[in-house]
Amino acid sequence: MINDTLQNRRYVIAIIISVVLGIFILRLFSLQIFESKYKEGADSNAFLKKTLFPSRGLIYDRNHTLLVYNKPAYDITLILREIRDLDTLAFCKAMNIDKSYFINRIAEIKDRKKNLGYSSYTPQIFMTQLNIEDIATIQQSMYKFPGFYVQKRTLREYAFSGAAHVLGSIGEVSQKRIENDNYYKSGDYIGRDGVEYTYEKILRGTKGIEILLRDAKGRIKGKYENGAKDIASKAGENLTLTLDIQLQVLGEKLMTGKIGSIVAIEPQTGEILAMVSNPAFNPSLLVGRQRSKNYSELLHDPEKPLMNRATQAQYSPGSTFKLIQALVHQQLGGINEVTRYSCNGLASSPIRCTHSHGSPVGLLNAIEQSCNPYFWNAFKSSVEKDGYGQKNMLFKKNYTDWRNTIMSFGFGKKIDDSDIYEQVRGNIPSENFYNRCYGETGWRAITIRSLSIGQGEVLVTPLQLANSAAAIANQGYYISPHLNKNDSMQKKIHHTLVEKKYFLIVIEGMSRVFEYGTARASRIEGLEMFGKTGTVENSRGKNHSIFMGFAPRENPKIAIAVVVENAGYGSVYAAPIFSLLVEQYIKGKIERVELQERITKIVTNTNVKER
Amino acid sequence: MSRNVSIKYALDWTTVIFYVILVVMGWLSIYGASYNFDQSDIFDWEQRAGKQFIWILTAFVLGGVLLLLDYKIYNYFAYIFYGAVLLLLIFTIFAPSSIVPDIKGSRSWIVLGPVSFQPAELAKIATALVLAKFMSAYNFKLKNWKDLLPLALLIFIPFSLIILQKETGSALIFVSFLLMFYREGMKGIVLLIGVYAIILFVVVIKFSIIPLQPEGATLGIILAMGIIVLTQFVYAFFYVKNRKEALIFLLGIIVIAGLSVLLHQWIPLNYNFVALFLVVISCIYWIFVELFNRFRKYWYIVSISLAAALFSFSSDYLFNKMLESHQQIRIKVLLNMEEDLIGAGYNVNQSKIAIGSGGLWGKGFLNGTQTKLKYVPEQDTDFIFCTVGEEHGFWGSTLVLVIFWLLLMRLLRIAERQREVFNRVYAYSVVSILFFHLMINIGMVLGLMPVIGIPLPFFSYGGSSLWGFTMLLFILLRLDASRLERLT
Ligand SMILES: [Zn+2]
């Protein structure tokens, strides 16, 4: 009977059914146990991890005057997967953007090369740093655009228009930083320069997370486990700077219309009281949506307003270097307090003297009158004191001693235990450098004579110059100049290679500069000041006007370096700026209002824009 | 009352227990799927779990009533029932939209006040009954193609009426009767041809996006032709055992293929047509083998090969030229040719996420986030299995599949113990229908089948489908119970 063989077909049918269900079970195994990506998919689906941004630490000056604080700002974020039926035109109109911007922005967001953390499930930043006025109108129409969200952030607000180079700015974190530091996500803000950069970790605080349950339409259905897994954000710590904002503002005012820089340091602590670089700009220019436009404008200004000249520009120190030389030559035995050299004024050789004074001169008079022949002879005496020796070995050894002693004042290297990250090295040329230039035996004291008067290859930054003034004021040591008023910074003490006993005569000489010398026009009645002018020849036009000095003699309170580029005599520009700053800082106010007005009005460079 | 007593003894309680287990599991899953943070009462009538509870109770009553009816009415009234259902299907197509509203593009639901049902559910039962009636006729034998024709017509009428309602998923279920035909004597080759066609289709489409030549040849067609030729070789070598002829054939194919590649250096050839040419040549070859060796065995393979070649070319053409892009995308997503997580692939991707996130032990009853937060579409109807996968993990979903397997094995056993052809045919129809629903639904949820919206038997939310499956099953139980009844 046919049914008998057909009956066996039930086994075929049973096998078909079993095989299909078996395949399903294998598939379940692979989905549920073998692969982990679905678990992650589920989490990013259901959990809206909302970042809670901490408020950034505030910044104060040394007298607890608030300098930098926060104001609310808003980001527009989007979750691409949640965007439904977007009316692009209406959206662009509400956001006040054009359609091409919209298209570009979406393309950028989707581009995994530019946007590493891209996922269509997580919030991506569409527009950043909208201010409260922008957002007020946008917020009303937000409901029409599902998938777009408003996220509250904070932006910097500045109480003063100055100190931009010191304070620095914050901006969106770079792609490279995101790759190296997983704290940051695309669109986060980070300190880009100044103390905002150096103290990023202190100021930024810690981000928190709020985990919300979200349904498929993006509606929030409450907190996950009632917030048990949430992490609160931790506000950033406040930062107190060493700056005296009054002094800073005065310094910036005095530099109006000039290119150059001022650094003022409290010698006993290394605290930077003022750090001025001009041309400057208002720090609020680099905040918010106009940041990139303004930044590029500043970047392309030929006068380089973004550069912090106080730490990044290097100049020949000119005659101000004679103070350090006076100390080093004494230490090296090249001269002592009774050493005298003759000076033939303009007829002197190989370096002529630009001042008229009696001859021969001792150290005190040489400092007071800035006598070039004296310092040439002193230099020669120091480096040639043992003659030249075989293959100039003795001379080179003495030269290296000279260089090391000079560098012990903080020259020719970055002050790397400071908290100022934008610094250049300056230059005190090495033996090797001259060997390369002139050959192993091709150079002698006469070859490098311009070093003796602070010209030639020697380069210093205004910060280094101010720091050396502090070292002189302290009679033998300096504390690394710094911006954070935290006490631990003051432990970074560096002793110079010049013994304390050699300082007195130099300080006396610096006093005479005000009594009888090049700075006598900048005297203040009843306040003893110490300093030295410099008038530095350079290849780019008029001489740089330089001054370094400190005050008072006992317990010196302030050491200052002033550089005014291409202005002329040190005594005419830099010296009065020095004396006004000292007056402000020590007396608390300016009595010589007329002088202040006059200096402020001087314009040495017409290209300097006020920003 | 003596009759009631006999039902109690004759009823296959094992099946009833599996049925109740599945229905209750389904109910709990619906509660899990529609569970909200605010409302949590499983008996809330406004919620789906509450409503399903009512459907379940009424389904039990319906099952009980069916058991109490005389088993003979299903046999006697098969044609009338079938005719009535056909009229209902026609009515559904032409009824005003107040009674038959447009739901997601298909007009298949008759809505009468609070009750709505799909005549397509009844059509499955009616067709199963009418096929049983027709095939249990005294001198009916399912041996030839021509015996299949009236059966095909009985299936085709409701099938096409349901297609006209744009309810493709339900219509596809009618293909499942092939399994029953197979048991009743249809040649196994028909099932094999079906599998063969699916393989060719998948190969052609999956590789059609790889253009091989500027002339328009695609890897898909060439592979498909290769499969056809290989089938011929395997058939000749292993089945007919004409080893010598088969090896000569293989050598010839390789030589011709090699020559055409050489020839291509001088005359640009479209490899698609080279491959087709090979198939035609090989068919001619086998006809010669048949004529000279007087084997009557190559006629099949030649006609199947030609049909397969035609099918491959038309699949390629239909897919690329005739299908609308959204239909193309559905198939492409399934074949892993495209990732479309927002459009067609969204459902399946979310479904895989929900199930995959369940892990081994699941997230626990009512703890599923994906289904609760409505990431999975149709989470309490077509995608109900996701809730099981997410909340009860691998062990839970496997358990459900095992219970379904036990039920189907039990039904196979019931089918084979019937002495009436009518009963057996109906029983196999029930097995086939349930199996196809299971295969298509779970296959879709697991991303192994295209997205075809049909419910998971006993699980999915909705009175219409639950009642439909209950009727299907309990009619079988009633017929099975009559086995003992006649003895007493
Ligand atoms: Zn002189």
mmCIF file with all atom_site columns, N, CA and C in Angstrom, chain A residues 247-287:
data_model
loop_
_atom_site.group_PDB
_atom_site.id
_atom_site.type_symbol
_atom_site.label_atom_id
_atom_site.label_alt_id
_atom_site.label_comp_id
_atom_site.label_asym_id
_atom_site.label_entity_id
_atom_site.label_seq_id
_atom_site.pdbx_PDB_ins_code
_atom_site.Cartn_x
_atom_site.Cartn_y
_atom_site.Cartn_z
_atom_site.occupancy
_atom_site.B_iso_or_equiv
_atom_site.pdbx_formal_charge
_atom_site.auth_seq_id
_atom_site.auth_comp_id
_atom_site.auth_asym_id
_atom_site.auth_atom_id
_atom_site.pdbx_PDB_model_num
ATOM 1   N N  . LEU A 1 247 ? 48.371 97.239  38.558 1.00 0.00 ? 247 LEU A N  1
ATOM 2   C CA . LEU A 1 247 ? 49.671 97.429  37.927 1.00 0.00 ? 247 LEU A CA 1
ATOM 3   C C  . LEU A 1 247 ? 49.624 96.973  36.474 1.00 0.00 ? 247 LEU A C  1
ATOM 4   N N  . GLN A 1 248 ? 48.946 95.863  36.255 1.00 0.00 ? 248 GLN A N  1
ATOM 5   C CA . GLN A 1 248 ? 48.815 95.311  34.916 1.00 0.00 ? 248 GLN A CA 1
ATOM 6   C C  . GLN A 1 248 ? 48.120 96.313  33.999 1.00 0.00 ? 248 GLN A C  1
ATOM 7   N N  . VAL A 1 249 ? 47.005 96.876  34.485 1.00 0.00 ? 249 VAL A N  1
ATOM 8   C CA . VAL A 1 249 ? 46.238 97.822  33.683 1.00 0.00 ? 249 VAL A CA 1
ATOM 9   C C  . VAL A 1 249 ? 47.080 99.065  33.368 1.00 0.00 ? 249 VAL A C  1
ATOM 10  N N  . LEU A 1 250 ? 47.796 99.536  34.390 1.00 0.00 ? 250 LEU A N  1
ATOM 11  C CA . LEU A 1 250 ? 48.656 100.702 34.170 1.00 0.00 ? 250 LEU A CA 1
ATOM 12  C C  . LEU A 1 250 ? 49.708 100.394 33.112 1.00 0.00 ? 250 LEU A C  1
ATOM 13  N N  . GLY A 1 251 ? 50.340 99.214  33.260 1.00 0.00 ? 251 GLY A N  1
ATOM 14  C CA . GLY A 1 251 ? 51.377 98.822  32.314 1.00 0.00 ? 251 GLY A CA 1
ATOM 15  C C  . GLY A 1 251 ? 50.842 98.804  30.893 1.00 0.00 ? 251 GLY A C  1
ATOM 16  N N  . GLU A 1 252 ? 49.654 98.229  30.728 1.00 0.00 ? 252 GLU A N  1
ATOM 17  C CA . GLU A 1 252 ? 49.074 98.133  29.389 1.00 0.00 ? 252 GLU A CA 1
ATOM 18  C C  . GLU A 1 252 ? 48.759 99.514  28.827 1.00 0.00 ? 252 GLU A C  1
ATOM 19  N N  . LYS A 1 253 ? 48.309 100.374 29.729 1.00 0.00 ? 253 LYS A N  1
ATOM 20  C CA . LYS A 1 253 ? 47.982 101.737 29.312 1.00 0.00 ? 253 LYS A CA 1
ATOM 21  C C  . LYS A 1 253 ? 49.239 102.460 28.822 1.00 0.00 ? 253 LYS A C  1
ATOM 22  N N  . LEU A 1 254 ? 50.311 102.305 29.584 1.00 0.00 ? 254 LEU A N  1
ATOM 23  C CA . LEU A 1 254 ? 51.553 102.989 29.237 1.00 0.00 ? 254 LEU A CA 1
ATOM 24  C C  . LEU A 1 254 ? 52.131 102.480 27.914 1.00 0.00 ? 254 LEU A C  1
ATOM 25  N N  . MET A 1 255 ? 51.805 101.250 27.566 1.00 0.00 ? 255 MET A N  1
ATOM 26  C CA . MET A 1 255 ? 52.340 100.672 26.339 1.00 0.00 ? 255 MET A CA 1
ATOM 27  C C  . MET A 1 255 ? 51.482 101.011 25.119 1.00 0.00 ? 255 MET A C  1
ATOM 28  N N  . THR A 1 256 ? 50.412 101.751 25.332 1.00 0.00 ? 256 THR A N  1
ATOM 29  C CA . THR A 1 256 ? 49.531 102.092 24.221 1.00 0.00 ? 256 THR A CA 1
ATOM 30  C C  . THR A 1 256 ? 50.317 102.688 23.059 1.00 0.00 ? 256 THR A C  1
ATOM 31  N N  . GLY A 1 257 ? 50.066 102.201 21.887 1.00 0.00 ? 257 GLY A N  1
ATOM 32  C CA . GLY A 1 257 ? 50.708 102.755 20.700 1.00 0.00 ? 257 GLY A CA 1
ATOM 33  C C  . GLY A 1 257 ? 52.149 102.329 20.534 1.00 0.00 ? 257 GLY A C  1
ATOM 34  N N  . LYS A 1 258 ? 52.579 101.395 21.366 1.00 0.00 ? 258 LYS A N  1
ATOM 35  C CA . LYS A 1 258 ? 53.969 100.956 21.285 1.00 0.00 ? 258 LYS A CA 1
ATOM 36  C C  . LYS A 1 258 ? 54.008 99.446  21.144 1.00 0.00 ? 258 LYS A C  1
ATOM 37  N N  . ILE A 1 259 ? 55.101 98.963  20.610 1.00 0.00 ? 259 ILE A N  1
ATOM 38  C CA . ILE A 1 259 ? 55.299 97.517  20.597 1.00 0.00 ? 259 ILE A CA 1
ATOM 39  C C  . ILE A 1 259 ? 56.334 97.202  21.645 1.00 0.00 ? 259 ILE A C  1
ATOM 40  N N  . GLY A 1 260 ? 56.034 96.194  22.464 1.00 0.00 ? 260 GLY A N  1
ATOM 41  C CA . GLY A 1 260 ? 57.011 95.856  23.479 1.00 0.00 ? 260 GLY A CA 1
ATOM 42  C C  . GLY A 1 260 ? 56.382 95.138  24.625 1.00 0.00 ? 260 GLY A C  1
ATOM 43  N N  . SER A 1 261 ? 57.083 95.188  25.757 1.00 0.00 ? 261 SER A N  1
ATOM 44  C CA . SER A 1 261 ? 56.618 94.352  26.843 1.00 0.00 ? 261 SER A CA 1
ATOM 45  C C  . SER A 1 261 ? 57.151 94.826  28.186 1.00 0.00 ? 261 SER A C  1
ATOM 46  N N  . ILE A 1 262 ? 56.400 94.463  29.228 1.00 0.00 ? 262 ILE A N  1
ATOM 47  C CA . ILE A 1 262 ? 56.809 94.797  30.593 1.00 0.00 ? 262 ILE A CA 1
ATOM 48  C C  . ILE A 1 262 ? 56.645 93.540  31.435 1.00 0.00 ? 262 ILE A C  1
ATOM 49  N N  . VAL A 1 263 ? 57.648 93.235  32.245 1.00 0.00 ? 263 VAL A N  1
ATOM 50  C CA . VAL A 1 263 ? 57.463 92.170  33.224 1.00 0.00 ? 263 VAL A CA 1
ATOM 51  C C  . VAL A 1 263 ? 57.868 92.727  34.575 1.00 0.00 ? 263 VAL A C  1
ATOM 52  N N  . ALA A 1 264 ? 56.968 92.562  35.571 1.00 0.00 ? 264 ALA A N  1
ATOM 53  C CA . ALA A 1 264 ? 57.275 93.004  36.925 1.00 0.00 ? 264 ALA A CA 1
ATOM 54  C C  . ALA A 1 264 ? 57.184 91.802  37.853 1.00 0.00 ? 264 ALA A C  1
ATOM 55  N N  . ILE A 1 265 ? 58.226 91.651  38.682 1.00 0.00 ? 265 ILE A N  1
ATOM 56  C CA . ILE A 1 265 ? 58.301 90.484  39.561 1.00 0.00 ? 265 ILE A CA 1
ATOM 57  C C  . ILE A 1 265 ? 58.530 90.951  40.986 1.00 0.00 ? 265 ILE A C  1
ATOM 58  N N  . GLU A 1 266 ? 57.897 90.268  41.941 1.00 0.00 ? 266 GLU A N  1
ATOM 59  C CA . GLU A 1 266 ? 58.228 90.518  43.341 1.00 0.00 ? 266 GLU A CA 1
ATOM 60  C C  . GLU A 1 266 ? 59.453 89.671  43.655 1.00 0.00 ? 266 GLU A C  1
ATOM 61  N N  . PRO A 1 267 ? 60.622 90.297  43.895 1.00 0.00 ? 267 PRO A N  1
ATOM 62  C CA . PRO A 1 267 ? 61.870 89.520  43.960 1.00 0.00 ? 267 PRO A CA 1
ATOM 63  C C  . PRO A 1 267 ? 61.873 88.450  45.047 1.00 0.00 ? 267 PRO A C  1
ATOM 64  N N  . GLN A 1 268 ? 61.291 88.758  46.214 1.00 0.00 ? 268 GLN A N  1
ATOM 65  C CA . GLN A 1 268 ? 61.388 87.815  47.315 1.00 0.00 ? 268 GLN A CA 1
ATOM 66  C C  . GLN A 1 268 ? 60.577 86.539  47.093 1.00 0.00 ? 268 GLN A C  1
ATOM 67  N N  . THR A 1 269 ? 59.602 86.599  46.201 1.00 0.00 ? 269 THR A N  1
ATOM 68  C CA . THR A 1 269 ? 58.741 85.435  46.003 1.00 0.00 ? 269 THR A CA 1
ATOM 69  C C  . THR A 1 269 ? 58.746 84.903  44.577 1.00 0.00 ? 269 THR A C  1
ATOM 70  N N  . GLY A 1 270 ? 59.278 85.661  43.658 1.00 0.00 ? 270 GLY A N  1
ATOM 71  C CA . GLY A 1 270 ? 59.222 85.246  42.249 1.00 0.00 ? 270 GLY A CA 1
ATOM 72  C C  . GLY A 1 270 ? 57.862 85.456  41.626 1.00 0.00 ? 270 GLY A C  1
ATOM 73  N N  . GLU A 1 271 ? 56.941 86.080  42.348 1.00 0.00 ? 271 GLU A N  1
ATOM 74  C CA . GLU A 1 271 ? 55.594 86.262  41.827 1.00 0.00 ? 271 GLU A CA 1
ATOM 75  C C  . GLU A 1 271 ? 55.581 87.346  40.758 1.00 0.00 ? 271 GLU A C  1
ATOM 76  N N  . ILE A 1 272 ? 54.941 87.049  39.668 1.00 0.00 ? 272 ILE A N  1
ATOM 77  C CA . ILE A 1 272 ? 54.855 88.004  38.572 1.00 0.00 ? 272 ILE A CA 1
ATOM 78  C C  . ILE A 1 272 ? 53.721 88.980  38.873 1.00 0.00 ? 272 ILE A C  1
ATOM 79  N N  . LEU A 1 273 ? 54.068 90.241  39.014 1.00 0.00 ? 273 LEU A N  1
ATOM 80  C CA . LEU A 1 273 ? 53.068 91.248  39.392 1.00 0.00 ? 273 LEU A CA 1
ATOM 81  C C  . LEU A 1 273 ? 52.351 91.794  38.169 1.00 0.00 ? 273 LEU A C  1
ATOM 82  N N  . ALA A 1 274 ? 53.074 91.839  37.058 1.00 0.00 ? 274 ALA A N  1
ATOM 83  C CA . ALA A 1 274 ? 52.454 92.323  35.822 1.00 0.00 ? 274 ALA A CA 1
ATOM 84  C C  . ALA A 1 274 ? 53.222 91.713  34.674 1.00 0.00 ? 274 ALA A C  1
ATOM 85  N N  . MET A 1 275 ? 52.502 91.409  33.633 1.00 0.00 ? 275 MET A N  1
ATOM 86  C CA . MET A 1 275 ? 53.157 90.888  32.444 1.00 0.00 ? 275 MET A CA 1
ATOM 87  C C  . MET A 1 275 ? 52.393 91.457  31.254 1.00 0.00 ? 275 MET A C  1
ATOM 88  N N  . VAL A 1 276 ? 53.020 92.440  30.631 1.00 0.00 ? 276 VAL A N  1
ATOM 89  C CA . VAL A 1 276 ? 52.332 93.191  29.572 1.00 0.00 ? 276 VAL A CA 1
ATOM 90  C C  . VAL A 1 276 ? 53.005 92.853  28.253 1.00 0.00 ? 276 VAL A C  1
ATOM 91  N N  . SER A 1 277 ? 52.196 92.639  27.242 1.00 0.00 ? 277 SER A N  1
ATOM 92  C CA . SER A 1 277 ? 52.741 92.480  25.903 1.00 0.00 ? 277 SER A CA 1
ATOM 93  C C  . SER A 1 277 ? 51.861 93.296  24.985 1.00 0.00 ? 277 SER A C  1
ATOM 94  N N  . ASN A 1 278 ? 52.447 94.131  24.198 1.00 0.00 ? 278 ASN A N  1
ATOM 95  C CA . ASN A 1 278 ? 51.657 94.948  23.290 1.00 0.00 ? 278 ASN A CA 1
ATOM 96  C C  . ASN A 1 278 ? 52.234 94.799  21.879 1.00 0.00 ? 278 ASN A C  1
ATOM 97  N N  . PRO A 1 279 ? 51.444 94.768  20.814 1.00 0.00 ? 279 PRO A N  1
ATOM 98  C CA . PRO A 1 279 ? 49.994 94.895  20.783 1.00 0.00 ? 279 PRO A CA 1
ATOM 99  C C  . PRO A 1 279 ? 49.270 93.738  21.489 1.00 0.00 ? 279 PRO A C  1
ATOM 100 N N  . ALA A 1 280 ? 48.157 94.076  22.107 1.00 0.00 ? 280 ALA A N  1
ATOM 101 C CA . ALA A 1 280 ? 47.380 93.104  22.858 1.00 0.00 ? 280 ALA A CA 1
ATOM 102 C C  . ALA A 1 280 ? 45.959 93.075  22.291 1.00 0.00 ? 280 ALA A C  1
ATOM 103 N N  . PHE A 1 281 ? 45.083 92.445  23.002 1.00 0.00 ? 281 PHE A N  1
ATOM 104 C CA . PHE A 1 281 ? 43.689 92.362  22.547 1.00 0.00 ? 281 PHE A CA 1
ATOM 105 C C  . PHE A 1 281 ? 42.825 92.097  23.757 1.00 0.00 ? 281 PHE A C  1
ATOM 106 N N  . ASN A 1 282 ? 41.557 92.383  23.605 1.00 0.00 ? 282 ASN A N  1
ATOM 107 C CA . ASN A 1 282 ? 40.621 92.113  24.690 1.00 0.00 ? 282 ASN A CA 1
ATOM 108 C C  . ASN A 1 282 ? 40.352 90.605  24.740 1.00 0.00 ? 282 ASN A C  1
ATOM 109 N N  . PRO A 1 283 ? 40.564 89.964  25.903 1.00 0.00 ? 283 PRO A N  1
ATOM 110 C CA . PRO A 1 283 ? 40.400 88.500  25.936 1.00 0.00 ? 283 PRO A CA 1
ATOM 111 C C  . PRO A 1 283 ? 39.000 88.043  25.540 1.00 0.00 ? 283 PRO A C  1
ATOM 112 N N  . SER A 1 284 ? 38.004 88.910  25.695 1.00 0.00 ? 284 SER A N  1
ATOM 113 C CA . SER A 1 284 ? 36.640 88.483  25.353 1.00 0.00 ? 284 SER A CA 1
ATOM 114 C C  . SER A 1 284 ? 36.468 88.316  23.842 1.00 0.00 ? 284 SER A C  1
ATOM 115 N N  . LEU A 1 285 ? 37.455 88.763  23.059 1.00 0.00 ? 285 LEU A N  1
ATOM 116 C CA . LEU A 1 285 ? 37.386 88.518  21.611 1.00 0.00 ? 285 LEU A CA 1
ATOM 117 C C  . LEU A 1 285 ? 37.458 87.033  21.284 1.00 0.00 ? 285 LEU A C  1
ATOM 118 N N  . LEU A 1 286 ? 38.100 86.277  22.172 1.00 0.00 ? 286 LEU A N  1
ATOM 119 C CA . LEU A 1 286 ? 38.278 84.851  21.880 1.00 0.00 ? 286 LEU A CA 1
ATOM 120 C C  . LEU A 1 286 ? 37.261 83.989  22.618 1.00 0.00 ? 286 LEU A C  1
ATOM 121 N N  . VAL A 1 287 ? 36.085 84.557  22.831 1.00 0.00 ? 287 VAL A N  1
ATOM 122 C CA . VAL A 1 287 ? 35.029 83.824  23.521 1.00 0.00 ? 287 VAL A CA 1
ATOM 123 C C  . VAL A 1 287 ? 33.845 83.706  22.581 1.00 0.00 ? 287 VAL A C  1
#
